[in-house]
């Protein structure tokens, strides 16, 4: 029987979740789900000077937003906890004793150092292939500092052993560390897990993507209102792709197709435009209830008062295809929910300036007041008939009408917007506008 798949994401809580880290977590999660395995979240918080709680919350929030849920770890618990390195001191002591008994460590000015074996180490990596490291010049590495704190390489290996990790999937920046890690496994006489080092994410100009680069922080996507499924889809394609090179891929299918052997060896180039394009596809095509669910936090934050839930759904349907980022939703829908909307001064200067505009709007109001049916088609027909009889161009009614009922010169299709606003609001708004702008 093959060993059960157990993988982990092991971030250090820095207060920042980089898209590279999120992508590493995602690849681990995809691999676990594809193999009915377990995905562990381990917090590598040996550096106590950092504000742990907030920093850990950033990781939890980011992963959950992406829909990358862990099976063991952090706030979830599990058989192999604790899942915070800061709480695992006793385990590390035990392993240190083992190494000591084997004569593999010694003390040097208060630090504990591991005797480098100085023989070549082979990493047989699932993504990068077979790589031989000549370790003949390798210095003895410190595994514990004089102040008692532990060095990453040692605790990382101990935790992977204790948590029965079968595959270590991490960024290629750790590839050289792996030779050190394998030396530790050998000293402990424990079979190492399989390794898969996934390509780095680079900016379009080829530089390494750092914290300051646009699009590097997962928090930005959350704040700006990307669809999580779109960002997840985009991150899946950073270093991996399905055979047929399709781009919009739902998550169930991605899990089914995901294969570590197919991860690209070459570095992945980050393309925010492509991510934005995918995001737009997702937002425009998702079912209305999902669009509504994702929009709600932004609507609430903007203080828009929604009293009629069905009305909100109709309004959202109208604007859904216009939205590029969910943070823009309040601006697109605000005037549907208040009578106190502002009139865009530029649009007013342009659209309300001509002679006879208000009198035409007055006629439109009368026409609409007497309508038996209130739907987009009837509203359109009535406006066109009125334009003929005035006579004027349809645009000479359409543009002032839009500005009158919404305060702006652009928005969803006018007739659908009038239908959703409803007779009462439309008539009131036309009247108020005529009063306000008639000189
Ligand atoms: N804490 C390490 C990091 O954030 C973990 C590396 C690993 O996955 O082994 O880079």
XYZ file of C-alpha atoms and ligand atoms in Angstrom:
449
model
C 0.000 0.000 0.000
C 1.327 3.442 -0.838
C 1.696 5.944 1.981
C -1.281 8.240 2.401
C -0.779 11.691 0.959
C -0.164 14.314 3.633
C 1.052 17.717 2.566
C 1.452 21.018 4.323
C 1.676 24.733 3.858
C 4.138 26.127 6.382
C 4.111 29.909 6.318
C 5.952 32.170 8.700
C 3.494 34.722 10.050
C 4.812 37.943 8.605
C 1.502 39.792 8.501
C 1.426 39.488 4.748
C 0.228 36.709 2.455
C 2.154 36.910 -0.802
C 0.485 35.523 -3.924
C 3.473 33.182 -4.193
C 2.664 31.755 -0.768
C -1.008 31.544 -1.621
C -0.119 29.673 -4.808
C 2.078 27.253 -2.810
C -0.812 26.629 -0.429
C -3.138 26.135 -3.363
C -0.887 23.600 -5.102
C -0.585 21.650 -1.853
C -4.328 21.726 -1.401
C -4.987 20.657 -5.021
C -2.547 17.790 -4.649
C -4.184 16.710 -1.390
C -7.686 16.902 -2.814
C -6.687 15.101 -6.018
C -5.229 12.247 -3.967
C -7.855 12.208 -1.206
C -5.044 13.213 1.105
C -4.716 15.581 4.035
C -3.719 19.230 3.853
C -2.000 20.578 6.970
C -1.472 24.220 7.881
C 1.578 24.648 10.072
C 2.602 28.029 11.366
C 6.376 28.473 11.422
C 6.521 31.094 14.138
C 9.931 30.511 15.634
C 10.612 34.215 15.395
C 8.698 35.401 18.440
C 9.285 39.095 17.939
C 6.404 39.290 15.477
C 2.835 39.999 16.382
C 1.618 36.471 16.105
C -2.122 36.683 16.340
C -2.786 39.336 13.737
C -0.234 37.854 11.401
C -1.769 34.400 11.685
C -5.223 35.874 11.086
C -3.967 37.302 7.778
C -2.999 33.779 6.692
C -6.281 32.200 7.814
C -8.321 34.914 6.178
C -6.408 34.768 2.910
C -6.590 31.002 2.563
C -10.252 30.834 3.545
C -11.091 33.598 1.106
C -9.467 31.530 -1.627
C -11.451 28.500 -0.516
C -8.281 26.660 0.443
C -9.432 25.014 3.649
C -7.013 22.948 5.724
C -7.814 19.636 7.357
C -5.417 19.951 10.273
C -3.652 22.866 11.857
C -3.917 26.199 13.537
C -7.433 26.793 14.753
C -8.565 23.337 13.581
C -6.392 20.987 15.600
C -5.595 17.442 14.536
C -3.659 14.361 15.611
C -0.211 15.815 15.065
C -0.470 19.160 16.814
C 0.304 21.607 18.135
C 0.555 23.244 14.713
C 2.513 26.269 15.862
C 6.261 25.823 16.022
C 6.402 28.090 19.063
C 4.487 25.399 20.974
C 6.573 22.432 19.886
C 9.754 23.016 21.895
C 9.601 19.660 23.708
C 9.467 17.780 20.409
C 12.524 19.606 19.110
C 14.406 18.828 22.344
C 13.664 15.155 21.818
C 15.065 15.164 18.303
C 18.085 17.116 19.424
C 18.773 14.398 22.016
C 18.538 11.759 19.316
C 21.066 13.574 17.171
C 23.279 14.070 20.202
C 23.200 10.352 21.003
C 24.275 9.639 17.468
C 27.161 12.073 17.857
C 25.837 14.363 15.141
C 25.787 17.628 17.071
C 28.158 19.633 19.209
C 28.176 22.840 21.146
C 30.006 25.869 19.862
C 29.908 29.096 21.876
C 26.472 28.334 23.220
C 25.014 27.357 19.836
C 24.270 23.790 18.812
C 25.717 22.794 15.488
C 25.057 19.866 13.247
C 28.045 18.006 11.800
C 27.718 18.365 8.044
C 28.317 14.957 6.481
C 30.169 16.574 3.514
C 29.061 14.001 1.016
C 26.992 14.685 -2.071
C 23.233 14.775 -1.646
C 20.809 13.980 -4.418
C 17.419 15.638 -4.520
C 15.083 13.732 -6.769
C 12.526 16.458 -7.255
C 9.147 15.832 -8.826
C 9.242 19.158 -10.660
C 12.932 20.008 -11.035
C 14.216 16.493 -11.638
C 17.383 14.934 -10.204
C 19.791 17.449 -8.776
C 23.060 16.583 -7.133
C 24.477 18.904 -4.496
C 28.174 18.752 -3.804
C 28.301 19.343 -0.065
C 32.051 18.853 0.399
C 32.533 22.479 1.492
C 29.387 22.626 3.590
C 29.938 24.283 6.979
C 28.356 22.751 10.073
C 24.993 24.428 10.368
C 23.653 25.882 13.563
C 20.417 24.259 14.577
C 19.902 26.047 17.876
C 21.006 29.542 18.764
C 22.674 30.419 22.074
C 19.374 31.981 23.242
C 17.661 28.589 22.870
C 15.672 29.465 19.739
C 15.625 27.006 16.863
C 16.848 27.354 13.318
C 14.329 26.886 10.520
C 16.042 23.918 8.801
C 15.948 21.709 11.865
C 12.416 22.381 13.074
C 11.044 22.253 9.542
C 12.459 18.736 9.127
C 11.344 17.586 12.577
C 7.815 18.819 11.941
C 7.608 17.165 8.546
C 8.675 13.895 10.161
C 6.300 14.212 13.113
C 3.381 15.333 10.968
C 4.002 12.411 8.617
C 4.310 14.647 5.590
C 4.553 12.546 2.417
C 5.277 15.347 -0.078
C 6.926 18.682 0.528
C 5.607 21.092 -2.078
C 7.189 24.521 -1.767
C 8.752 27.353 -3.680
C 11.912 26.822 -5.664
C 13.721 29.277 -3.396
C 13.920 26.370 -0.921
C 15.625 23.977 -3.310
C 19.121 24.501 -1.925
C 17.789 24.190 1.620
C 16.555 20.758 0.691
C 20.085 19.394 0.485
C 20.566 20.485 4.112
C 17.261 18.943 5.049
C 18.120 15.628 3.429
C 21.369 15.549 5.385
C 19.304 15.869 8.571
C 16.963 13.052 7.510
C 19.985 10.884 6.839
C 21.475 11.662 10.223
C 18.184 10.752 11.869
C 17.949 7.641 9.678
C 14.513 8.554 8.477
C 13.310 8.304 4.895
C 12.702 11.838 3.569
C 9.398 12.801 1.962
C 9.160 13.405 -1.781
C 9.983 16.972 -2.790
C 8.381 19.174 -5.394
C 9.797 22.669 -5.798
C 7.451 24.846 -7.739
C 8.652 27.697 -9.954
C 9.003 31.199 -8.642
C 6.585 33.910 -9.629
C 8.289 36.745 -11.467
C 7.166 40.169 -12.561
C 6.711 40.676 -16.258
C 10.155 42.265 -16.478
C 11.683 39.083 -15.064
C 12.449 40.441 -11.590
C 11.415 38.474 -8.522
C 8.022 39.529 -7.279
C 8.494 41.320 -3.995
C 6.174 42.638 -1.370
C 6.042 46.050 -2.982
C 5.044 44.872 -6.439
C 1.529 45.449 -7.661
C -0.635 42.397 -7.167
C 1.735 40.695 -4.739
C -0.456 40.833 -1.649
C -3.517 38.653 -1.378
C -5.094 41.279 0.873
C -5.345 43.657 -2.075
C -7.539 41.225 -3.988
C -9.803 40.865 -0.990
C -10.059 44.612 -0.428
C -10.638 45.471 -4.071
C -13.277 42.860 -4.498
C -11.984 40.284 -6.880
C -14.011 37.101 -7.101
C -12.101 34.562 -5.017
C -12.807 31.843 -7.579
C -11.170 34.000 -10.251
C -8.021 34.662 -8.255
C -7.837 30.995 -7.334
C -8.237 30.064 -10.994
C -5.523 32.525 -11.941
C -3.105 31.227 -9.291
C -3.695 27.643 -10.452
C -2.370 28.655 -13.856
C 0.861 30.115 -12.453
C 3.110 27.195 -13.200
C 0.494 24.637 -14.127
C -2.007 24.324 -16.944
C -4.382 21.699 -18.238
C -3.279 19.922 -21.396
C -5.658 21.827 -23.635
C -4.542 25.206 -22.255
C -8.011 26.280 -21.282
C -7.984 29.271 -18.943
C -11.324 29.431 -17.164
C -11.452 26.215 -15.260
C -13.754 25.387 -12.395
C -12.255 24.084 -9.216
C -13.695 20.556 -9.332
C -12.141 20.042 -12.726
C -8.864 21.584 -11.626
C -8.686 19.133 -8.725
C -9.385 16.287 -11.080
C -6.713 17.334 -13.589
C -4.043 18.629 -11.225
C -0.772 16.782 -11.548
C 2.530 17.741 -9.910
C 4.434 16.058 -12.718
C 2.921 18.608 -15.080
C 4.063 21.625 -13.107
C 6.226 23.774 -15.318
C 9.925 23.987 -14.478
C 10.223 27.466 -15.835
C 9.468 30.454 -13.673
C 5.934 31.752 -13.918
C 5.331 35.290 -15.103
C 2.748 37.264 -13.194
C 0.261 39.020 -15.413
C -2.221 41.200 -13.571
C -4.084 41.966 -16.815
C -4.819 38.294 -17.282
C -5.975 38.018 -13.693
C -8.246 41.025 -14.250
C -9.599 39.499 -17.435
C -10.407 36.235 -15.664
C -11.955 38.146 -12.805
C -14.236 39.995 -15.181
C -15.286 36.714 -16.805
C -16.147 35.233 -13.435
C -18.041 38.260 -12.187
C -20.070 38.613 -15.355
C -20.920 34.935 -15.647
C -21.539 33.887 -12.064
C -25.099 33.182 -10.859
C -26.819 36.266 -9.473
C -27.048 34.903 -5.899
C -23.263 34.438 -5.843
C -22.741 37.926 -7.245
C -25.013 39.236 -4.552
C -23.213 37.323 -1.801
C -19.853 38.719 -2.913
C -21.221 42.259 -3.303
C -22.959 42.468 0.070
C -19.921 43.296 2.234
C -19.080 46.207 -0.069
C -22.674 47.440 -0.086
C -22.824 47.322 3.699
C -19.473 49.015 4.081
C -20.640 51.857 1.840
C -23.633 52.365 4.146
C -26.223 51.745 1.444
C -29.559 51.132 3.137
C -31.287 48.134 1.643
C -34.819 47.547 2.849
C -36.165 45.534 -0.043
C -34.102 42.427 -0.746
C -35.865 41.593 -4.002
C -35.231 45.131 -5.247
C -31.517 44.755 -4.466
C -31.359 41.556 -6.489
C -32.974 43.280 -9.467
C -30.561 46.192 -9.190
C -27.560 43.869 -9.034
C -28.762 41.966 -12.097
C -28.752 45.265 -13.973
C -25.150 46.141 -13.185
C -23.503 42.727 -12.889
C -21.968 42.764 -16.353
C -20.518 46.217 -15.820
C -18.518 45.401 -12.728
C -14.780 44.871 -12.898
C -14.113 44.983 -9.167
C -16.693 44.488 -6.445
C -15.489 47.589 -4.624
C -17.132 49.536 -7.481
C -20.578 48.047 -6.836
C -21.703 50.783 -4.385
C -20.879 53.478 -6.892
C -22.861 51.690 -9.589
C -25.941 51.128 -7.469
C -25.963 53.923 -4.895
C -28.632 56.058 -6.595
C -31.081 53.174 -6.631
C -31.273 53.394 -2.851
C -31.464 57.094 -2.096
C -33.418 60.102 -3.283
C -30.530 62.239 -2.218
C -28.195 61.475 -5.114
C -25.912 64.104 -6.617
C -26.138 65.270 -10.214
C -22.812 65.058 -12.034
C -22.104 68.760 -12.783
C -20.382 68.048 -16.084
C -23.279 65.961 -17.286
C -25.706 68.656 -16.141
C -23.805 71.342 -18.076
C -23.880 69.210 -21.167
C -27.288 67.559 -21.059
C -29.593 69.998 -19.285
C -28.253 73.127 -21.073
C -30.238 73.033 -24.318
C -33.515 74.873 -24.739
C -36.596 72.817 -24.132
C -34.923 69.995 -22.209
C -37.090 70.424 -19.130
C -40.242 70.742 -21.131
C -39.393 67.507 -22.962
C -38.749 65.809 -19.627
C -42.138 67.092 -18.482
C -43.785 65.444 -21.466
C -41.913 62.216 -20.800
C -43.166 62.310 -17.242
C -46.739 62.736 -18.385
C -46.382 59.876 -20.851
C -44.913 57.597 -18.213
C -47.506 58.572 -15.656
C -50.282 57.379 -17.893
C -48.696 54.046 -18.800
C -50.722 50.933 -18.120
C -47.755 48.594 -18.047
C -44.384 49.299 -16.476
C -41.717 47.279 -18.209
C -38.608 47.979 -20.294
C -40.260 47.266 -23.605
C -43.283 49.450 -22.966
C -41.072 52.228 -21.589
C -38.934 52.122 -24.709
C -41.912 52.185 -27.075
C -43.515 55.048 -25.205
C -40.329 57.121 -25.279
C -39.868 56.536 -29.003
C -43.461 57.408 -29.809
C -43.134 60.588 -27.786
C -39.906 61.535 -29.604
C -41.734 61.226 -32.922
C -44.621 63.346 -31.807
C -42.569 66.164 -30.233
C -40.599 65.765 -32.619
C -37.042 65.266 -31.342
C -34.264 62.733 -31.503
C -34.653 59.827 -29.071
C -31.292 60.820 -27.583
C -32.795 64.170 -26.593
C -35.080 62.264 -24.253
C -32.839 59.344 -23.316
C -29.848 61.338 -22.017
C -31.831 63.847 -19.928
C -33.994 61.031 -18.556
C -30.979 59.041 -17.447
C -29.381 62.064 -15.834
C -32.660 62.980 -14.138
C -33.270 59.602 -12.498
C -29.658 58.663 -11.669
C -27.648 61.867 -11.529
C -25.148 60.565 -14.053
C -24.584 60.103 -17.751
C -23.775 56.422 -17.820
C -25.172 53.266 -16.314
C -27.148 50.200 -17.241
C -29.606 50.146 -20.120
C -32.025 53.048 -19.521
C -35.298 51.177 -20.015
C -34.281 48.295 -17.757
C -33.097 50.754 -15.193
C -36.445 52.609 -15.301
C -38.278 49.309 -14.987
C -36.292 48.343 -11.887
C -36.509 51.802 -10.312
C -40.267 51.504 -10.623
C -42.971 53.963 -11.548
C -43.086 55.868 -8.297
C -39.375 56.585 -8.057
C -39.118 57.508 -11.726
C -42.033 59.944 -11.621
C -40.816 61.545 -8.399
C -37.298 61.902 -9.721
C -38.409 63.398 -13.023
C -40.558 65.894 -11.216
C -37.891 66.870 -8.737
C -35.323 67.299 -11.508
C -37.674 69.494 -13.554
C -38.316 71.702 -10.542
C -34.662 71.954 -9.704
C -33.387 72.756 -13.191
C -36.189 74.869 -14.653
C -34.922 78.418 -14.706
N 8.383 28.770 6.733
C 8.978 28.454 5.455
C 8.617 29.567 4.490
O 7.675 30.307 4.740
C 8.454 27.106 5.014
C 9.178 26.450 3.901
C 8.614 25.086 3.618
O 7.530 25.009 3.050
O 9.243 24.110 3.997
O 9.264 29.745 3.488
